C-alpha positions as a Python dict, from the first residue, in 0.01 Angstrom:
ca = {
    (1, 'M'): (0, 0, 0),
    (2, 'P'): (-102, -352, -65),
    (3, 'V'): (99, -670, 42),
    (4, 'F'): (193, -929, -186),
    (5, 'S'): (275, -1250, -81),
    (6, 'M'): (639, -1303, -129),
    (7, 'V'): (831, -1618, -167),
    (8, 'V'): (1257, -1546, -10),
    (9, 'H'): (1562, -1759, -94),
    (10, 'V'): (1861, -1697, 97),
    (11, 'I'): (2162, -1847, -24),
    (12, 'Y'): (2468, -1891, 145),
    (13, 'A'): (2811, -1871, 106),
    (14, 'N'): (3014, -2179, 286),
    (15, 'N'): (3180, -2026, 602),
    (16, 'S'): (3102, -1664, 446),
    (17, 'D'): (2907, -1369, 586),
    (18, 'K'): (2770, -1252, 277),
    (19, 'S'): (2451, -1398, 148),
    (20, 'K'): (2237, -1316, -132),
    (21, 'V'): (1862, -1278, -89),
    (22, 'L'): (1654, -1358, -441),
    (23, 'V'): (1289, -1163, -346),
    (24, 'S'): (1016, -1246, -590),
    (25, 'Q'): (652, -1197, -637),
    (26, 'M'): (438, -1450, -673),
    (27, 'A'): (41, -1419, -722),
    (28, 'K'): (-206, -1558, -450),
    (29, 'I'): (-557, -1570, -581),
    (30, 'A'): (-893, -1435, -346),
    (31, 'F'): (-1185, -1609, -543),
    (32, 'I'): (-1492, -1395, -510),
    (33, 'L'): (-1811, -1679, -539),
    (34, 'L'): (-2180, -1569, -576),
    (35, 'C'): (-2439, -1848, -540),
    (36, 'H'): (-2735, -1987, -436),
    (37, 'K'): (-2768, -2383, -512),
    (38, 'N'): (-2526, -2680, -537),
    (39, 'P'): (-2372, -2702, -170),
    (40, 'G'): (-2168, -3008, -223),
    (41, 'A'): (-2062, -2870, -566),
    (42, 'I'): (-1963, -2526, -352),
    (43, 'I'): (-1792, -2717, -96),
    (44, 'N'): (-1602, -2930, -341),
    (45, 'Q'): (-1518, -2601, -550),
    (46, 'A'): (-1349, -2492, -228),
    (47, 'K'): (-1145, -2704, -138),
    (48, 'R'): (-1012, -2752, -440),
    (49, 'L'): (-897, -2383, -480),
    (50, 'T'): (-738, -2343, -181),
    (51, 'A'): (-635, -2667, -164),
    (52, 'A'): (-320, -2522, -441),
    (53, 'G'): (-308, -2226, -164),
    (54, 'D'): (-546, -1975, -275),
    (55, 'Y'): (-813, -1817, -96),
    (56, 'M'): (-1183, -1801, -136),
    (57, 'A'): (-1508, -1577, -15),
    (58, 'I'): (-1849, -1673, -18),
    (59, 'H'): (-2176, -1495, -92),
    (60, 'F'): (-2463, -1739, -19),
    (61, 'D'): (-2722, -1574, -204),
    (62, 'A'): (-3045, -1454, 131),
    (63, 'R'): (-3304, -1578, -67),
    (64, 'A'): (-3170, -1992, -119),
    (65, 'N'): (-3235, -2283, 95),
    (66, 'S'): (-3100, -2196, 499),
    (67, 'E'): (-2973, -2562, 541),
    (68, 'H'): (-2798, -2534, 186),
    (69, 'F'): (-2611, -2280, 399),
    (70, 'D'): (-2568, -2402, 738),
    (71, 'E'): (-2424, -2723, 542),
    (72, 'I'): (-2177, -2522, 348),
    (73, 'Q'): (-2072, -2327, 636),
    (74, 'G'): (-2074, -2660, 835),
    (75, 'A'): (-1836, -2803, 561),
    (76, 'L'): (-1555, -2497, 527),
    (77, 'A'): (-1564, -2395, 936),
    (78, 'G'): (-1238, -2518, 970),
    (79, 'N'): (-1076, -2359, 672),
    (80, 'P'): (-867, -2088, 721),
    (81, 'N'): (-830, -1968, 348),
    (82, 'V'): (-1190, -1944, 336),
    (83, 'V'): (-1471, -1638, 433),
    (84, 'F'): (-1806, -1576, 457),
    (85, 'S'): (-1920, -1211, 334),
    (86, 'K'): (-2026, -1018, 695),
    (87, 'K'): (-2390, -952, 545),
    (88, 'R'): (-2618, -1158, 285),
    (89, 'I'): (-2878, -1018, 66),
    (90, 'K'): (-3187, -1123, -179),
    (91, 'C'): (-3018, -1130, -517),
    (92, 'G'): (-3186, -1091, -858),
    (93, 'W'): (-3038, -1145, -1221),
    (94, 'G'): (-3026, -734, -1304),
    (95, 'E'): (-3035, -629, -1032),
    (96, 'W'): (-2785, -396, -851),
    (97, 'S'): (-2838, -692, -569),
    (98, 'L'): (-2532, -824, -787),
    (99, 'V'): (-2313, -557, -762),
    (100, 'Q'): (-2387, -549, -399),
    (101, 'A'): (-2321, -890, -290),
    (102, 'S'): (-2003, -884, -468),
    (103, 'L'): (-1890, -606, -338),
    (104, 'Y'): (-1992, -744, 34),
    (105, 'A'): (-1772, -1054, -85),
    (106, 'L'): (-1405, -817, -213),
    (107, 'E'): (-1425, -635, 129),
    (108, 'A'): (-1487, -1005, 318),
    (109, 'A'): (-1203, -1098, 108),
    (110, 'E'): (-979, -812, 112),
    (111, 'Q'): (-993, -819, 499),
    (112, 'A'): (-912, -1177, 560),
    (113, 'F'): (-627, -1200, 333),
    (114, 'P'): (-341, -934, 312),
    (115, 'R'): (-146, -1180, 121),
    (116, 'A'): (-446, -1183, -181),
    (117, 'T'): (-273, -995, -505),
    (118, 'H'): (-545, -1082, -743),
    (119, 'F'): (-990, -1136, -654),
    (120, 'Y'): (-1143, -1354, -956),
    (121, 'M'): (-1487, -1319, -984),
    (122, 'L'): (-1639, -1702, -1012),
    (123, 'S'): (-2007, -1899, -1019),
    (124, 'G'): (-2106, -2189, -924),
    (125, 'D'): (-2093, -2333, -1256),
    (126, 'C'): (-1738, -2217, -1342),
    (127, 'M'): (-1444, -2488, -1354),
    (128, 'A'): (-999, -2443, -1386),
    (129, 'I'): (-897, -2562, -1721),
    (130, 'K'): (-569, -2483, -1625),
    (131, 'S'): (-316, -2608, -1329),
    (132, 'A'): (-286, -2361, -1016),
    (133, 'E'): (47, -2377, -1091),
    (134, 'F'): (-9, -2222, -1472),
    (135, 'A'): (-230, -1984, -1352),
    (136, 'H'): (-70, -1826, -1124),
    (137, 'E'): (286, -1787, -1296),
    (138, 'F'): (16, -1637, -1636),
    (139, 'L'): (-92, -1351, -1325),
    (140, 'D'): (283, -1285, -1261),
    (141, 'E'): (429, -1218, -1619),
    (142, 'N'): (55, -1064, -1664),
    (143, 'D'): (63, -717, -1436),
    (144, 'A'): (-299, -603, -1557),
    (145, 'D'): (-640, -615, -1476),
    (146, 'F'): (-881, -868, -1721),
    (147, 'I'): (-1183, -747, -1757),
    (148, 'E'): (-1435, -675, -2040),
    (149, 'S'): (-1471, -325, -2060),
    (150, 'F'): (-1608, -175, -2388),
    (151, 'D'): (-1726, 165, -2486),
    (152, 'Y'): (-2127, 125, -2400),
    (153, 'F'): (-2303, 339, -2691),
    (154, 'E'): (-2011, 244, -2909),
    (155, 'S'): (-1970, -135, -2936),
    (156, 'D'): (-2239, -404, -3000),
    (157, 'W'): (-2197, -550, -2712),
    (158, 'I'): (-2594, -487, -2644),
    (159, 'K'): (-2756, -698, -2929),
    (160, 'T'): (-3135, -705, -2880),
    (161, 'G'): (-3362, -526, -2567),
    (162, 'M'): (-3296, -236, -2384),
    (163, 'K'): (-2997, 2, -2391),
    (164, 'E'): (-3006, 341, -2330),
    (165, 'E'): (-3269, 308, -2131),
    (166, 'R'): (-3073, 50, -1902),
    (167, 'L'): (-2907, 432, -1777),
    (168, 'I'): (-3148, 711, -1798),
    (169, 'Y'): (-3441, 520, -1649),
    (170, 'R'): (-3468, 433, -1292),
    (171, 'H'): (-3519, 85, -1241),
    (172, 'F'): (-3687, -10, -894),
    (173, 'F'): (-3793, -332, -984),
    (174, 'N'): (-3700, -674, -1150),
    (175, 'E'): (-3783, -753, -1513),
    (176, 'R'): (-3796, -1099, -1438),
    (177, 'T'): (-3989, -1105, -1116),
    (178, 'Q'): (-4232, -825, -1170),
    (179, 'S'): (-4256, -777, -1575),
    (180, 'K'): (-4599, -555, -1480),
    (181, 'L'): (-4462, -333, -1214),
    (182, 'F'): (-4093, -297, -1464),
    (183, 'Y'): (-4250, -158, -1736),
    (184, 'A'): (-4502, 22, -1616),
    (185, 'A'): (-4274, 252, -1421),
    (186, 'F'): (-4004, 245, -1745),
    (187, 'N'): (-4386, 377, -1993),
    (188, 'T'): (-4438, 611, -1683),
    (189, 'Q'): (-4112, 784, -1630),
    (190, 'K'): (-4084, 758, -2048),
    (191, 'R'): (-4353, 921, -2095),
    (192, 'L'): (-4295, 1200, -1819),
    (193, 'G'): (-3996, 1288, -1964),
    (194, 'L'): (-3808, 1192, -1637),
    (195, 'A'): (-3468, 1048, -1791),
    (196, 'R'): (-3161, 1143, -1583),
    (197, 'K'): (-2788, 1241, -1693),
    (198, 'I'): (-2566, 1051, -1633),
    (199, 'P'): (-2255, 1128, -1446),
    (200, 'A'): (-2063, 1396, -1607),
    (201, 'D'): (-1729, 1267, -1577),
    (202, 'L'): (-1785, 875, -1619),
    (203, 'Q'): (-1784, 706, -1957),
    (204, 'I'): (-2003, 381, -1888),
    (205, 'M'): (-1834, 113, -2006),
    (206, 'I'): (-1988, -278, -2082),
    (207, 'G'): (-1869, -620, -2027),
    (208, 'S'): (-1903, -932, -1864),
    (209, 'Q'): (-1893, -981, -1545),
    (210, 'W'): (-1592, -1247, -1547),
    (211, 'W'): (-1345, -1086, -1414),
    (212, 'C'): (-961, -1056, -1248),
    (213, 'L'): (-878, -745, -1118),
    (214, 'R'): (-519, -661, -904),
    (215, 'R'): (-562, -596, -577),
    (216, 'Q'): (-498, -262, -578),
    (217, 'T'): (-747, -205, -827),
    (218, 'V'): (-988, -336, -582),
    (219, 'E'): (-851, -140, -400),
    (220, 'K'): (-900, 193, -530),
    (221, 'I'): (-1259, 58, -617),
    (222, 'Q'): (-1337, 39, -276),
    (223, 'D'): (-1219, 438, -213),
    (224, 'F'): (-1365, 568, -471),
    (225, 'C'): (-1727, 395, -379),
    (226, 'R'): (-1627, 603, -25),
    (227, 'S'): (-1599, 896, -217),
    (228, 'R'): (-1868, 888, -458),
    (229, 'P'): (-2168, 811, -288),
    (230, 'D'): (-2339, 997, -633),
    (231, 'V'): (-2186, 765, -847),
    (232, 'V'): (-2304, 439, -648),
    (233, 'R'): (-2675, 589, -630),
    (234, 'F'): (-2676, 643, -1021),
    (235, 'F'): (-2595, 247, -1079),
    (236, 'K'): (-2853, 131, -780),
    (237, 'T'): (-3100, 190, -1023),
    (238, 'T'): (-2966, 145, -1329),
    (239, 'W'): (-3072, -237, -1556),
    (240, 'I'): (-2806, -459, -1531),
    (241, 'P'): (-2516, -308, -1331),
    (242, 'D'): (-2289, -626, -1350),
    (243, 'E'): (-2205, -557, -1667),
    (244, 'T'): (-2110, -182, -1655),
    (245, 'F'): (-2021, -87, -1313),
    (246, 'F'): (-1722, -268, -1241),
    (247, 'Q'): (-1612, -215, -1591),
    (248, 'T'): (-1674, 139, -1587),
    (249, 'L'): (-1486, 143, -1302),
    (250, 'V'): (-1211, 16, -1395),
    (251, 'H'): (-1171, 183, -1685),
    (252, 'H'): (-1175, 557, -1514),
    (253, 'L'): (-947, 454, -1228),
    (254, 'I'): (-685, 256, -1412),
    (255, 'P'): (-466, 337, -1699),
    (256, 'E'): (-556, 192, -2033),
    (257, 'N'): (-274, 33, -2068),
    (258, 'E'): (-300, -204, -1759),
    (259, 'I'): (-604, -327, -1829),
    (260, 'R'): (-672, -584, -2074),
    (261, 'T'): (-1006, -591, -2164),
    (262, 'R'): (-1092, -963, -2191),
    (263, 'T'): (-1217, -1267, -1925),
    (264, 'L'): (-948, -1521, -1835),
    (265, 'T'): (-1318, -1741, -1793),
    (266, 'F'): (-1407, -1942, -2111),
    (267, 'L'): (-1768, -1872, -2255),
    (268, 'M'): (-1925, -1908, -2514),
    (269, 'F'): (-2334, -1801, -2616),
    (270, 'S'): (-2607, -1945, -2910),
    (271, 'D'): (-2750, -1724, -3156),
    (272, 'Y'): (-3062, -1676, -2857),
    (273, 'G'): (-2764, -1485, -2664),
    (274, 'M'): (-2761, -1770, -2345),
    (275, 'P'): (-2429, -1943, -2225),
    (276, 'V'): (-2368, -2281, -2378),
    (277, 'T'): (-2293, -2566, -2151),
    (278, 'F'): (-1996, -2808, -2173),
    (279, 'Y'): (-2019, -3174, -2078),
    (280, 'N'): (-1829, -3469, -2064),
    (281, 'D'): (-1658, -3492, -2397),
    (282, 'H'): (-1525, -3096, -2425),
    (283, 'Y'): (-1211, -3207, -2191),
    (284, 'D'): (-1000, -3150, -2446),
    (285, 'L'): (-1119, -2842, -2590),
    (286, 'L'): (-1177, -2721, -2243),
    (287, 'L'): (-805, -2729, -2173),
    (288, 'G'): (-657, -2631, -2526),
    (289, 'Q'): (-868, -2296, -2447),
    (290, 'D'): (-633, -1953, -2359),
    (291, 'F'): (-827, -1889, -2071),
    (292, 'L'): (-808, -2006, -1667),
    (293, 'F'): (-1143, -2097, -1583),
    (294, 'A'): (-1470, -2209, -1819),
    (295, 'R'): (-1880, -2132, -1744),
    (296, 'K'): (-2075, -2307, -1820),
    (297, 'I'): (-2016, -2701, -1649),
    (298, 'S'): (-2337, -2927, -1648),
    (299, 'P'): (-2421, -2989, -1312),
    (300, 'G'): (-2487, -3318, -1468),
    (301, 'A'): (-2082, -3378, -1652),
    (302, 'H'): (-2011, -3569, -1318),
    (303, 'E'): (-1686, -3707, -1564),
    (304, 'L'): (-1625, -3368, -1668),
    (305, 'R'): (-1586, -3191, -1325),
    (306, 'R'): (-1387, -3473, -1167),
    (307, 'R'): (-1120, -3445, -1412),
    (308, 'L'): (-1098, -3090, -1368),
    (309, 'G'): (-1170, -3102, -1059),
    (310, 'D'): (-769, -3293, -1028),
    (311, 'L'): (-636, -3078, -1286),
    (312, 'Y'): (-619, -2741, -1052),
    (313, 'A'): (-325, -2905, -826),
    (314, 'T'): (-139, -3111, -1088),
    (315, 'K'): (222, -3005, -1133),
    (316, 'G'): (421, -2970, -1413),
    (317, 'A'): (130, -2979, -1668),
    (318, 'Q'): (178, -2861, -2035),
    (319, 'F'): (-113, -2650, -2256),
    (320, 'Q'): (-129, -2670, -2600),
    (321, 'I'): (-308, -2384, -2662),
    (322, 'S'): (-540, -2423, -2974),
    (323, 'N'): (-797, -2094, -2889),
    (324, 'E'): (-1013, -2311, -3140),
    (325, 'G'): (-1337, -2325, -2927),
    (326, 'I'): (-1563, -2066, -3037),
    (327, 'S'): (-1468, -2067, -3419),
    (328, 'L'): (-1545, -2405, -3385),
    (329, 'F'): (-1863, -2402, -3239),
    (330, 'K'): (-1967, -2149, -3523),
    (331, 'F'): (-1909, -2370, -3763),
    (332, 'L'): (-2091, -2692, -3680),
    (333, 'S'): (-2380, -2530, -3508),
    (334, 'G'): (-2380, -2330, -3863),
    (335, 'R'): (-2416, -2663, -4028),
    (336, 'G'): (-2621, -2779, -3861),
    (337, 'R'): (-2883, -2505, -3880),
    (338, 'D'): (-2816, -2555, -4254),
    (339, 'G'): (-2959, -2868, -4234),
    (340, 'R'): (-2583, -3025, -4341),
    (341, 'R'): (-2520, -3145, -4009),
    (342, 'F'): (-2407, -3564, -4045),
    (343, 'A'): (-2352, -3666, -3712),
    (344, 'P'): (-2477, -3535, -3316),
    (345, 'R'): (-2349, -3143, -3262),
    (346, 'F'): (-1998, -3177, -3088),
    (347, 'W'): (-2124, -3055, -2802),
    (348, 'E'): (-2510, -3144, -2625),
    (349, 'T'): (-2713, -3228, -2886),
    (350, 'E'): (-3063, -2982, -2914),
    (351, 'S'): (-3254, -3324, -2825),
    (352, 'T'): (-3233, -3323, -2501),
    (353, 'L'): (-3303, -3062, -2199),
    (354, 'G'): (-3078, -3226, -1959),
    (355, 'R'): (-3141, -3515, -1711),
    (356, 'E'): (-3089, -3296, -1406),
    (357, 'R'): (-3427, -3061, -1490),
    (358, 'E'): (-3746, -3111, -1405),
    (359, 'L'): (-4043, -3010, -1677),
    (360, 'M'): (-4343, -2993, -1472),
    (361, 'I'): (-4697, -2889, -1712),
    (362, 'V'): (-5039, -2817, -1630),
    (363, 'T'): (-5319, -2922, -1878),
    (364, 'C'): (-5618, -2734, -1873),
    (365, 'K'): (-5879, -2670, -2123),
    (366, 'K'): (-6014, -2378, -1983),
    (367, 'W'): (-5662, -2134, -1920),
    (368, 'H'): (-5820, -1909, -1676),
    (369, 'V'): (-5841, -2194, -1379),
    (370, 'A'): (-5507, -2332, -1474),
    (371, 'K'): (-5349, -1948, -1508),
    (372, 'R'): (-5497, -1906, -1133),
    (373, 'L'): (-5354, -2247, -1013),
    (374, 'L'): (-5046, -2148, -1159),
    (375, 'H'): (-5015, -1795, -983),
    (376, 'R'): (-5074, -1987, -612),
    (377, 'M'): (-4780, -2209, -733),
    (378, 'R'): (-4534, -1979, -812),
    (379, 'Q'): (-4599, -1800, -427),
    (380, 'L'): (-4613, -2079, -298),
    (381, 'T'): (-4284, -2275, -405),
    (382, 'N'): (-4071, -2013, -570),
    (383, 'V'): (-4064, -2228, -897),
    (384, 'P'): (-4085, -2037, -1205),
    (385, 'A'): (-4410, -2097, -1389),
    (386, 'I'): (-4521, -1940, -1754),
    (387, 'E'): (-4899, -1897, -1861),
    (388, 'F'): (-4922, -2101, -2165),
    (389, 'V'): (-4673, -2055, -2373),
    (390, 'F'): (-4758, -2278, -2679),
    (391, 'D'): (-5119, -2138, -2701),
    (392, 'E'): (-5141, -1780, -2589),
    (393, 'E'): (-4969, -1522, -2832),
    (394, 'T'): (-4965, -1294, -2551),
    (395, 'T'): (-4776, -1477, -2286),
    (396, 'Q'): (-4521, -1273, -2142),
    (397, 'L'): (-4206, -1406, -2209),
    (398, 'P'): (-3862, -1270, -2159),
    (399, 'D'): (-3673, -1154, -2472),
    (400, 'L'): (-3422, -1444, -2535),
    (401, 'G'): (-3273, -1291, -2913),
    (402, 'G'): (-3637, -1379, -3105),
    (403, 'I'): (-3739, -1696, -3104),
    (404, 'Q'): (-4022, -1656, -2823),
    (405, 'K'): (-4182, -1411, -3049),
    (406, 'S'): (-4470, -1551, -3216),
    (407, 'L'): (-4666, -1921, -3115),
    (408, 'A'): (-4503, -2108, -3442),
    (409, 'K'): (-4109, -1988, -3363),
    (410, 'R'): (-4187, -2189, -2974),
    (411, 'T'): (-4324, -2434, -3126),
    (412, 'R'): (-4134, -2525, -3390),
    (413, 'H'): (-3790, -2481, -3135),
    (414, 'R'): (-3969, -2544, -2833),
    (415, 'R'): (-3706, -2794, -2664),
    (416, 'A'): (-3457, -2481, -2704),
    (417, 'L'): (-3703, -2239, -2644),
    (418, 'M'): (-3736, -2458, -2245),
    (419, 'R'): (-3341, -2476, -2173),
    (420, 'M'): (-3345, -2110, -2278),
    (421, 'L'): (-3564, -2049, -2028),
    (422, 'F'): (-3395, -2353, -1764),
    (423, 'D'): (-3122, -2108, -1805),
    (424, 'Y'): (-3326, -1742, -1797),
    (425, 'Y'): (-3441, -1866, -1427),
    (426, 'E'): (-3119, -1989, -1364),
    (427, 'T'): (-3345, -2277, -1250),
    (428, 'D'): (-3361, -2690, -1253),
    (429, 'R'): (-3738, -2736, -1211),
    (430, 'L'): (-3992, -2504, -1455),
    (431, 'I'): (-4363, -2514, -1454),
    (432, 'F'): (-4570, -2450, -1786),
    (433, 'C'): (-4957, -2474, -1926),
    (434, 'L'): (-5068, -2652, -2241),
    (435, 'D'): (-5373, -2650, -2376),
    (436, 'P'): (-5492, -3019, -2369),
    (437, 'N'): (-5496, -3079, -2806),
    (438, 'N'): (-5132, -3007, -2769),
    (439, 'M'): (-5093, -3428, -2743),
    (440, 'D'): (-4781, -3366, -2995),
    (441, 'L'): (-4606, -3168, -2777),
    (442, 'L'): (-4692, -3337, -2418),
    (443, 'Q'): (-4555, -3701, -2631),
    (444, 'D'): (-4211, -3517, -2711),
    (445, 'F'): (-4164, -3385, -2375),
    (446, 'Y'): (-4173, -3723, -2265),
    (447, 'T'): (-3951, -3833, -2489),
    (448, 'D'): (-3646, -3611, -2369),
    (449, 'R'): (-3420, -3764, -2053),
    (450, 'S'): (-3518, -3479, -1814),
    (451, 'K'): (-3766, -3552, -1584),
    (452, 'T'): (-4174, -3444, -1671),
    (453, 'S'): (-4423, -3420, -1493),
    (454, 'L'): (-4796, -3418, -1592),
    (455, 'L'): (-5048, -3226, -1364),
    (456, 'E'): (-5440, -3239, -1545),
    (457, 'I'): (-5746, -3054, -1395),
    (458, 'E'): (-6051, -3161, -1520),
    (459, 'C'): (-6321, -2919, -1517),
    (460, 'D'): (-6740, -2903, -1532),
    (461, 'F'): (-6794, -2805, -1861),
    (462, 'D'): (-7152, -2682, -1897),
    (463, 'D'): (-7340, -2572, -2270),
    (464, 'E'): (-7261, -2155, -2162),
    (465, 'Y'): (-6900, -2218, -2116),
    (466, 'L'): (-6887, -2412, -2444),
    (467, 'L'): (-7055, -2219, -2659),
    (468, 'G'): (-6839, -1943, -2538),
    (469, 'H'): (-6543, -2171, -2654),
    (470, 'A'): (-6707, -2216, -2986),
    (471, 'K'): (-6685, -1898, -3030),
    (472, 'R'): (-6356, -1795, -2900),
    (473, 'V'): (-6241, -2124, -3139),
    (474, 'G'): (-6462, -1988, -3460),
    (475, 'L'): (-6656, -2233, -3463),
    (476, 'A'): (-6936, -2051, -3417),
    (477, 'G'): (-7029, -1651, -3449),
    (478, 'E'): (-7242, -1403, -3316),
    (479, 'Q'): (-7523, -1453, -3590),
    (480, 'T'): (-7477, -1832, -3569),
    (481, 'R'): (-7865, -2025, -3573),
    (482, 'E'): (-7978, -2161, -3226),
    (483, 'E'): (-8053, -2538, -3444),
    (484, 'T'): (-7663, -2491, -3541),
    (485, 'L'): (-7535, -2487, -3213),
    (486, 'E'): (-7707, -2710, -3065),
    (487, 'R'): (-7656, -2983, -3304),
    (488, 'L'): (-7247, -2825, -3263),
    (489, 'L'): (-7250, -2872, -2868),
    (490, 'P'): (-7310, -3221, -2876),
    (491, 'T'): (-6939, -3209, -3113),
    (492, 'I'): (-6737, -3003, -2895),
    (493, 'R'): (-6810, -3182, -2565),
    (494, 'A'): (-6719, -3514, -2733),
    (495, 'D'): (-6389, -3311, -2850),
    (496, 'V'): (-6316, -3188, -2541),
    (497, 'H'): (-6361, -3533, -2379),
    (498, 'F'): (-6145, -3700, -2667),
    (499, 'Q'): (-5873, -3475, -2551),
    (500, 'S'): (-5895, -3608, -2174),
    (501, 'D'): (-5924, -3977, -2280),
    (502, 'Q'): (-5637, -3918, -2546),
    (503, 'I'): (-5370, -3807, -2195),
    (504, 'K'): (-5527, -4088, -1971),
    (505, 'D'): (-5438, -4336, -2321),
    (506, 'A'): (-5132, -4253, -2277),
    (507, 'K'): (-5022, -4348, -1964),
    (508, 'F'): (-4755, -4069, -1910),
    (509, 'P'): (-4563, -4144, -1628),
    (510, 'D'): (-4566, -3944, -1272),
    (511, 'F'): (-4929, -3774, -1448),
    (512, 'F'): (-5107, -3625, -1172),
    (513, 'R'): (-5497, -3538, -1198),
    (514, 'M'): (-5749, -3300, -1026),
    (515, 'R'): (-6100, -3262, -1039),
    (516, 'Q'): (-6377, -2993, -1026),
    (517, 'S'): (-6591, -3238, -850),
    (518, 'A'): (-6377, -3352, -560),
    (519, 'T'): (-6291, -3258, -260),
    (520, 'I'): (-6043, -3013, -71),
    (521, 'D'): (-5902, -3316, 74),
    (522, 'E'): (-5925, -3601, -253),
    (523, 'N'): (-5712, -3244, -488),
    (524, 'A'): (-5447, -3233, -244),
    (525, 'L'): (-5299, -3545, -246),
    (526, 'P'): (-5236, -3494, -675),
    (527, 'L'): (-5128, -3152, -641),
    (528, 'A'): (-4825, -3278, -336),
    (529, 'A'): (-4717, -3532, -559),
    (530, 'F'): (-4684, -3347, -844),
    (531, 'L'): (-4521, -3002, -645),
    (532, 'D'): (-4284, -3190, -400),
    (533, 'I'): (-4457, -3029, -140),
    (534, 'T'): (-4641, -3099, 220),
    (535, 'V'): (-5045, -3258, 198),
    (536, 'E'): (-5107, -2935, 400),
    (537, 'Q'): (-4935, -2728, 174),
    (538, 'A'): (-5082, -2822, -114),
    (539, 'R'): (-5451, -2778, 39),
    (540, 'D'): (-5377, -2468, 91),
    (541, 'L'): (-5308, -2450, -298),
    (542, 'A'): (-5665, -2627, -393),
    (543, 'A'): (-5840, -2472, -163),
    (544, 'T'): (-5760, -2114, -360),
    (545, 'D'): (-6070, -1869, -371),
    (546, 'H'): (-6289, -1885, -675),
    (547, 'L'): (-6064, -2202, -871),
    (548, 'F'): (-6309, -2331, -1094),
    (549, 'A'): (-6507, -1996, -1118),
    (550, 'D'): (-6574, -1851, -1461),
}
């Protein structure tokens, strides 16, 4: 049987042996926090939430910076209301690892905090938009599990991309980081007819991963996992199981009248399926929503974070619930799309990527050289790196709701596209390649509030390469006369040099250049400065085999 926190008030009559015992159940929340960065924000969040008498169990991604984990552990070591998962694993978006990390954190919380009545899933980007007093009273009054739980096949929860294929085929690779292997394995299974059956006794459900479950529900899920390893094995090779595993098991184990098919965390999505970020001027809007927490709070919204941080410990706060956030967002963003917006967008204007983000551009006329270096950068730094996103139609990009489908769309919505890529990869640093002829894009990105840096790879061009370039871009064909090619060559060479000179003359800040004619040691210096790595690491990059080979 679950153990609950009990507040007992004993009122004794004067000089009497009669007593009256009033027993009331009071909610106590164990927050389940999965995180991988921003140790300062995690420490502050844990201190704020536990100061109100609640608990927290933390799983810090084993893939993340170990020094950050040591910092978090050191800062929270003396807090009896904080516990860490006994096992840390490497997490990847869309993988079973996120569910497993949640189960590890749940197990740690369930064992360490026997007085916890509710378990609430949070991310490092979430913050309370109600006081602890309000949250506890709300949970006391609603004896139910709060989890989005919609029929997987009948609902329209999945807007784009795979649906049935997420379940009936086995997914062993990560679509974001191992795209070629992911689709090769998928297509092979499809071609060979290796579809599998869904467990017959389960109705697969889907919904947001931001849930709040009662203790007895968590205990039933843990018992089920121990008794049904076949179901666990099934979900381990589904794609994006954090949207289906808990949602399906809660629906399977708990009576429908004890489930509220909603989340207590307020979040909104753009037309392209990416979460909307909240900033300093959204404080009043957030407090008016019928939710306990909100996601995602911008890392740079320091005033909003301070005010919301103070709010959780507030006593006697009154909240006017208007719940107009989603409809207001649709109205204002719709006016913007119709060209009728007469003032800056209510939340963050589309003209910025965010001050806290760093856009790192590699420009090179020889695309194959830039791609070789980008591949090595990705291996060495673990920073997401994308090839010629604005130049090459076939560049592999994640499904972002359609904005990525053509070069024209990518260029027209370039800042929206880059913001979505930052969000998709959950990073504050992003590298991409750009042809030097895109001077307008370079100038546009450099006017953004984000930090922008540029690395030019200056290559040598012989006549054979320039002729090949002329044929690739349609300036010449296989039947073009030799005398015409001879007249064309100086013009093409001058154009290539002109593009490079334009970049130099623009005097962009944080501009670095490496040259084919330079030594490895000479090229290591600009690489180290561009990537913020050691010179030794940069030298390893500069020494990439056949880097400049045609």
